[in-house]
PDB file of C-alpha atoms in Angstrom:
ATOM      1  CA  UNK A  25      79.439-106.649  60.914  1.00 48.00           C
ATOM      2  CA  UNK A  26      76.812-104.142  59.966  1.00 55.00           C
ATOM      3  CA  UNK A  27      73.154-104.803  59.283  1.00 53.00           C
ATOM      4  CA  UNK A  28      72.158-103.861  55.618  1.00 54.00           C
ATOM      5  CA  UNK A  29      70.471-100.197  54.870  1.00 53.00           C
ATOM      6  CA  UNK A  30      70.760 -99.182  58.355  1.00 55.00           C
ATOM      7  CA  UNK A  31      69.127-100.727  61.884  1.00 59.00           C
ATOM      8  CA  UNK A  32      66.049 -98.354  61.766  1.00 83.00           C
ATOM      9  CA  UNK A  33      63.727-101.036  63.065  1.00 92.00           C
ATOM     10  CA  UNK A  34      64.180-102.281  67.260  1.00 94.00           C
ATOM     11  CA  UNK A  35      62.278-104.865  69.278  1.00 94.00           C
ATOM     12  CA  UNK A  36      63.942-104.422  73.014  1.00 95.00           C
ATOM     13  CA  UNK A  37      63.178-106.557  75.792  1.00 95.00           C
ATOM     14  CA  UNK A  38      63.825-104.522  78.891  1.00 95.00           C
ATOM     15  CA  UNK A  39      63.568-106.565  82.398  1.00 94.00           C
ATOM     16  CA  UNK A  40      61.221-105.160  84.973  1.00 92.00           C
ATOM     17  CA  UNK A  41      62.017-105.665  88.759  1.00 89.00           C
ATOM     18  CA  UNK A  42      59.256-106.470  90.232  1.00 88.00           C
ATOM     19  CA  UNK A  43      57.739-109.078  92.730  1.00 89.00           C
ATOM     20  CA  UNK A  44      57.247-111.252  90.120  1.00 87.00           C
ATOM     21  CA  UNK A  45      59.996-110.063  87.765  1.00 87.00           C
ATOM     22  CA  UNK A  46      58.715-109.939  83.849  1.00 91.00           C
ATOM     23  CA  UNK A  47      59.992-107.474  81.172  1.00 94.00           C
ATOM     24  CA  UNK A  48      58.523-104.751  79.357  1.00 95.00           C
ATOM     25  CA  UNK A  49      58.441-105.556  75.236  1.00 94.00           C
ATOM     26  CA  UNK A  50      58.799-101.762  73.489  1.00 95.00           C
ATOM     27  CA  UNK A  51      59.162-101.804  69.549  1.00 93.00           C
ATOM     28  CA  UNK A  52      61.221 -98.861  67.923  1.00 94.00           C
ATOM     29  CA  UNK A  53      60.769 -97.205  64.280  1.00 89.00           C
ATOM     30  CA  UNK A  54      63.723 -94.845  63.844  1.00 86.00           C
ATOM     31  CA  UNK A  55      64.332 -94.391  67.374  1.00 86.00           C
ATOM     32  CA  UNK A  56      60.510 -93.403  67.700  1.00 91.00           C
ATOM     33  CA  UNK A  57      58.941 -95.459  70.267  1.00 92.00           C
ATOM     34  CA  UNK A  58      56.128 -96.808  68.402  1.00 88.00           C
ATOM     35  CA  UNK A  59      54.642 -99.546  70.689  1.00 90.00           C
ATOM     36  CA  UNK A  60      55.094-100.767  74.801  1.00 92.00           C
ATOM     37  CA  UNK A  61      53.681-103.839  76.076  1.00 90.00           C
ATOM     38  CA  UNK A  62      54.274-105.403  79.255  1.00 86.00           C
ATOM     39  CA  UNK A  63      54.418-108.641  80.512  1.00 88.00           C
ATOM     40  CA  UNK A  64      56.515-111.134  78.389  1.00 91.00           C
ATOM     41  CA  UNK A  65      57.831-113.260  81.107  1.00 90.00           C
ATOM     42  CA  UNK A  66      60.714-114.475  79.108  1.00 91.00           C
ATOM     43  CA  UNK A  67      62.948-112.761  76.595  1.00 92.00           C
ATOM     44  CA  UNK A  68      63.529-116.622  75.044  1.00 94.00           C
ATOM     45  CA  UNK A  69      59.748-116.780  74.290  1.00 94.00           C
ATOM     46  CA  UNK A  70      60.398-114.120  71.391  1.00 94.00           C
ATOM     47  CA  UNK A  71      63.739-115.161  70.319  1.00 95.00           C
ATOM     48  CA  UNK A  72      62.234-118.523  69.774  1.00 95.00           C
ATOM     49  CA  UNK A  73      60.947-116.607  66.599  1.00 95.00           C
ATOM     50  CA  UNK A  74      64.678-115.877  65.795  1.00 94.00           C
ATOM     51  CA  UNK A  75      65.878-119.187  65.914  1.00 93.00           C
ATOM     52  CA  UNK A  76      63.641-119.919  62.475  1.00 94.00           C
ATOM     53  CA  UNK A  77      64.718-116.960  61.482  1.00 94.00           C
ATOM     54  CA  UNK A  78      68.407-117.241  61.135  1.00 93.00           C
ATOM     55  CA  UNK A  79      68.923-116.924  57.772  1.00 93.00           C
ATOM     56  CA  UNK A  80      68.005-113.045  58.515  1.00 93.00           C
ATOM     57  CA  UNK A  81      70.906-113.437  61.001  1.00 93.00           C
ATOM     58  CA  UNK A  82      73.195-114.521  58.195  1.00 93.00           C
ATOM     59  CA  UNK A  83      72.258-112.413  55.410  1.00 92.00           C
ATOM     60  CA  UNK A  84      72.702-109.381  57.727  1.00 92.00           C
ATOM     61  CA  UNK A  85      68.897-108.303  58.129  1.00 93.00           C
ATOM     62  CA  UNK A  86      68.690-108.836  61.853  1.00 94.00           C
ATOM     63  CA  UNK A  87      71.189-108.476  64.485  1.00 94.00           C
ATOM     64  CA  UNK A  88      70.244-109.634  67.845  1.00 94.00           C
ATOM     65  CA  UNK A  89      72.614-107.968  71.551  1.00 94.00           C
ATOM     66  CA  UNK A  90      72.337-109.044  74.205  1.00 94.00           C
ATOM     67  CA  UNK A  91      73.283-106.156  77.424  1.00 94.00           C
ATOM     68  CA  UNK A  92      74.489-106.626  81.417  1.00 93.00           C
ATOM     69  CA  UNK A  93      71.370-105.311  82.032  1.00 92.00           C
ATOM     70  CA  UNK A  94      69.627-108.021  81.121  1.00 92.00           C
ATOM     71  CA  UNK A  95      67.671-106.680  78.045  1.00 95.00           C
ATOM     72  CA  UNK A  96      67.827-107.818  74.736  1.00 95.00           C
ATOM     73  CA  UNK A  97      67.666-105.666  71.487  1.00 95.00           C
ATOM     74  CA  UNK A  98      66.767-107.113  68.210  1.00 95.00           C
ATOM     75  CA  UNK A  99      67.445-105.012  65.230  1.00 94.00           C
ATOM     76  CA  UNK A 100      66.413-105.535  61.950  1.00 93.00           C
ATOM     77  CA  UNK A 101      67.034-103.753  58.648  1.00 92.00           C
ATOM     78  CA  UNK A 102      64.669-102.102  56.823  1.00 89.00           C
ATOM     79  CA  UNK A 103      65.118-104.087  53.697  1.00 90.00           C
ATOM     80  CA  UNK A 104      63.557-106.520  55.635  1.00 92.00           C
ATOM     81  CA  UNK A 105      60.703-104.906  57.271  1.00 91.00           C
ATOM     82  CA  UNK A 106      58.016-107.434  56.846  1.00 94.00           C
ATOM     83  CA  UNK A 107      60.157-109.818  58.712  1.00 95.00           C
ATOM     84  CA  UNK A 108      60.062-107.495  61.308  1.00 94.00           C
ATOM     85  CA  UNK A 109      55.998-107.454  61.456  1.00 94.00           C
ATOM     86  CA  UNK A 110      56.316-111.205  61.639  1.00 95.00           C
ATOM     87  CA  UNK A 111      58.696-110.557  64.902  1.00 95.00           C
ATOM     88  CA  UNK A 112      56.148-108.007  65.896  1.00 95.00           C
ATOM     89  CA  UNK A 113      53.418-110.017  65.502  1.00 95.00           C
ATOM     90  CA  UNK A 114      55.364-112.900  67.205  1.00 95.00           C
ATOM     91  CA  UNK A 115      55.989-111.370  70.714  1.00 95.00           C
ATOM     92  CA  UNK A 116      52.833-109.788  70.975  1.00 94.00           C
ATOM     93  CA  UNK A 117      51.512-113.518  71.035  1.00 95.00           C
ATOM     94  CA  UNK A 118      53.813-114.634  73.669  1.00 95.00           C
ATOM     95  CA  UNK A 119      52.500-111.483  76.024  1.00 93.00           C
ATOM     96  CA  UNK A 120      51.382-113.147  79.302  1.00 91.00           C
ATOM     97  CA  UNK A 121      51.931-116.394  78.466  1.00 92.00           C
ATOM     98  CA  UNK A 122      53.217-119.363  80.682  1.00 91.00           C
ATOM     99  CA  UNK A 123      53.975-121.741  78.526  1.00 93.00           C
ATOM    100  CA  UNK A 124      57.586-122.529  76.938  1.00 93.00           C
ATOM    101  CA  UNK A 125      55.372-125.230  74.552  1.00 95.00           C
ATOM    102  CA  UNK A 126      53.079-122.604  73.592  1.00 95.00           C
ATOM    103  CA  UNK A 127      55.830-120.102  72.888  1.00 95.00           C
ATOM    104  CA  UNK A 128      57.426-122.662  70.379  1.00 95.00           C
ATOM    105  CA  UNK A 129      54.377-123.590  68.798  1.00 96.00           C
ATOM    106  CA  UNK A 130      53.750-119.764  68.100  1.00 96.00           C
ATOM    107  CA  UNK A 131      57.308-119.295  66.910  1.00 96.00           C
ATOM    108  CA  UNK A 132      56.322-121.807  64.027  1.00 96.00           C
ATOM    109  CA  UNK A 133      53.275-120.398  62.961  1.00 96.00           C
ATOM    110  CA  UNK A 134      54.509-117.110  62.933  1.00 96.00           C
ATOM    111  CA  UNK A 135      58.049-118.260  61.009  1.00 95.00           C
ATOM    112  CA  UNK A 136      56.018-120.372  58.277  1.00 95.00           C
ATOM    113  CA  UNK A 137      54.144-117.555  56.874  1.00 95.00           C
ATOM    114  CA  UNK A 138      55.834-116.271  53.959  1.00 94.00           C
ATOM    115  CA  UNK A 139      57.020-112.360  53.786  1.00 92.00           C
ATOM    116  CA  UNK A 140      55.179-111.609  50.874  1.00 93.00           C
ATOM    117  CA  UNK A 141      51.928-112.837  52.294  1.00 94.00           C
ATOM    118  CA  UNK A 142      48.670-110.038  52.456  1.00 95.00           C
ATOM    119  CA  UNK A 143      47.717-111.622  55.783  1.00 95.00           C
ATOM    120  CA  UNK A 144      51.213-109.166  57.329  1.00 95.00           C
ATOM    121  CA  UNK A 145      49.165-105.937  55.709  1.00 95.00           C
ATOM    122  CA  UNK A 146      45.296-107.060  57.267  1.00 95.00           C
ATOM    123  CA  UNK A 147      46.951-108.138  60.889  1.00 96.00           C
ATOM    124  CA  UNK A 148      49.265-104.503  60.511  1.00 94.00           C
ATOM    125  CA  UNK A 149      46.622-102.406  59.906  1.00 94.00           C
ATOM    126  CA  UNK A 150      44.164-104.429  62.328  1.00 94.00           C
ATOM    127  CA  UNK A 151      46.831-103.327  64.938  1.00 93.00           C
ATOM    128  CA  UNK A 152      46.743 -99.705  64.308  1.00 90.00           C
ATOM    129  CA  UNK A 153      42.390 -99.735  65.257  1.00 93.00           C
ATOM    130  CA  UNK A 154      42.588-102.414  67.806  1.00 92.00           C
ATOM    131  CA  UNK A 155      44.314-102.150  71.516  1.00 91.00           C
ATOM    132  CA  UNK A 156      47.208-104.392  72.557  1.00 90.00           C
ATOM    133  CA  UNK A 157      45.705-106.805  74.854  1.00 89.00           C
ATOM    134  CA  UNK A 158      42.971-107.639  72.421  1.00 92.00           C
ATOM    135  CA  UNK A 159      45.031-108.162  69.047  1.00 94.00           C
ATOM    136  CA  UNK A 160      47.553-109.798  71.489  1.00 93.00           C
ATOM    137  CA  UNK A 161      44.421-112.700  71.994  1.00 92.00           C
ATOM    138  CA  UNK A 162      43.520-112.135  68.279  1.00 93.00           C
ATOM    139  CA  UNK A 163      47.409-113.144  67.203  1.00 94.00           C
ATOM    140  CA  UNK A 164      47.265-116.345  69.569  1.00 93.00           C
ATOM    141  CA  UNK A 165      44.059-117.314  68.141  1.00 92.00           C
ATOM    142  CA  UNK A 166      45.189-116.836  64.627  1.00 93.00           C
ATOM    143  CA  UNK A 167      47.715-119.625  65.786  1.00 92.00           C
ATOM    144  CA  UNK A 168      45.479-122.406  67.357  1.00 90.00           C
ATOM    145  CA  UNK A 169      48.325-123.108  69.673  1.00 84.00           C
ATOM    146  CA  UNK A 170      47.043-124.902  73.191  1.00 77.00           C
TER     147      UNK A 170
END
């Protein structure tokens, strides 16, 4: 099963062994590495925004492996590329976070705003001026999750 109009579009969780182990969140455009983060401490904090989400699943927009490795790649068509702000927007939240409560509570807010929404074009090209670790604080604030 294929995704529709091609996979152009990654999120991949890669583990990183460490003391404290944590993985490394890097975001793909066309196999152009267009963003690294570190410090989600678990890959289930962002696929809580998948679980919403399945109906992207289902339609073919997203298509989510899982590798021996331990990292997890989430690709997502580019018919459905505002989707994959949301996601974007989504695990740069859960960067650094403890919290499985917190996690969930950011997968909601993030899954109940609609695709077509002009609050995905401010917060997208807010990212491009503003450096990870603060827009990561600006997304959970945009939340109010405690």
């Amino acid at each position: 099963m294929g995704l529709q109009a091609g996979a152009n579009l990654k999120v991949v969780i890669q583990p990183v062994p460490a003391k404290r182990p944590y993985y490394m969140l890097r975001v793909y455009d066309e196999g152009r590495l267009f963003l690294q983060a570190k410090r989600v401490l678990k890959p289930e904090y962002v696929l809580k925004w998948v679980i919403y989400n399945q109906s992207l699943i289902e339609g073919d927009f997203m298509k989510i492996e899982k590798r021996k490795s331990g990292t997890v790649v989430i690709s997502v068509s580019r018919a459905a590329d505002r989707h994959f702000k949301l996601l974007l927007f989504h695990s740069l939240s859960v960067l650094n976070i403890r919290s499985s409560k917190k996690a969930d509570c950011l997968a909601i807010c993030w899954s109940s705003i609609d695709a077509i929404s002009p609050v995905i074009d401010a917060l997208w090209s807010l990212m491009m001026v503003v450096d990870t670790r603060r827009f990561s604080s600006l997304l959970r604030g945009y939340c109010l999750c405690r």
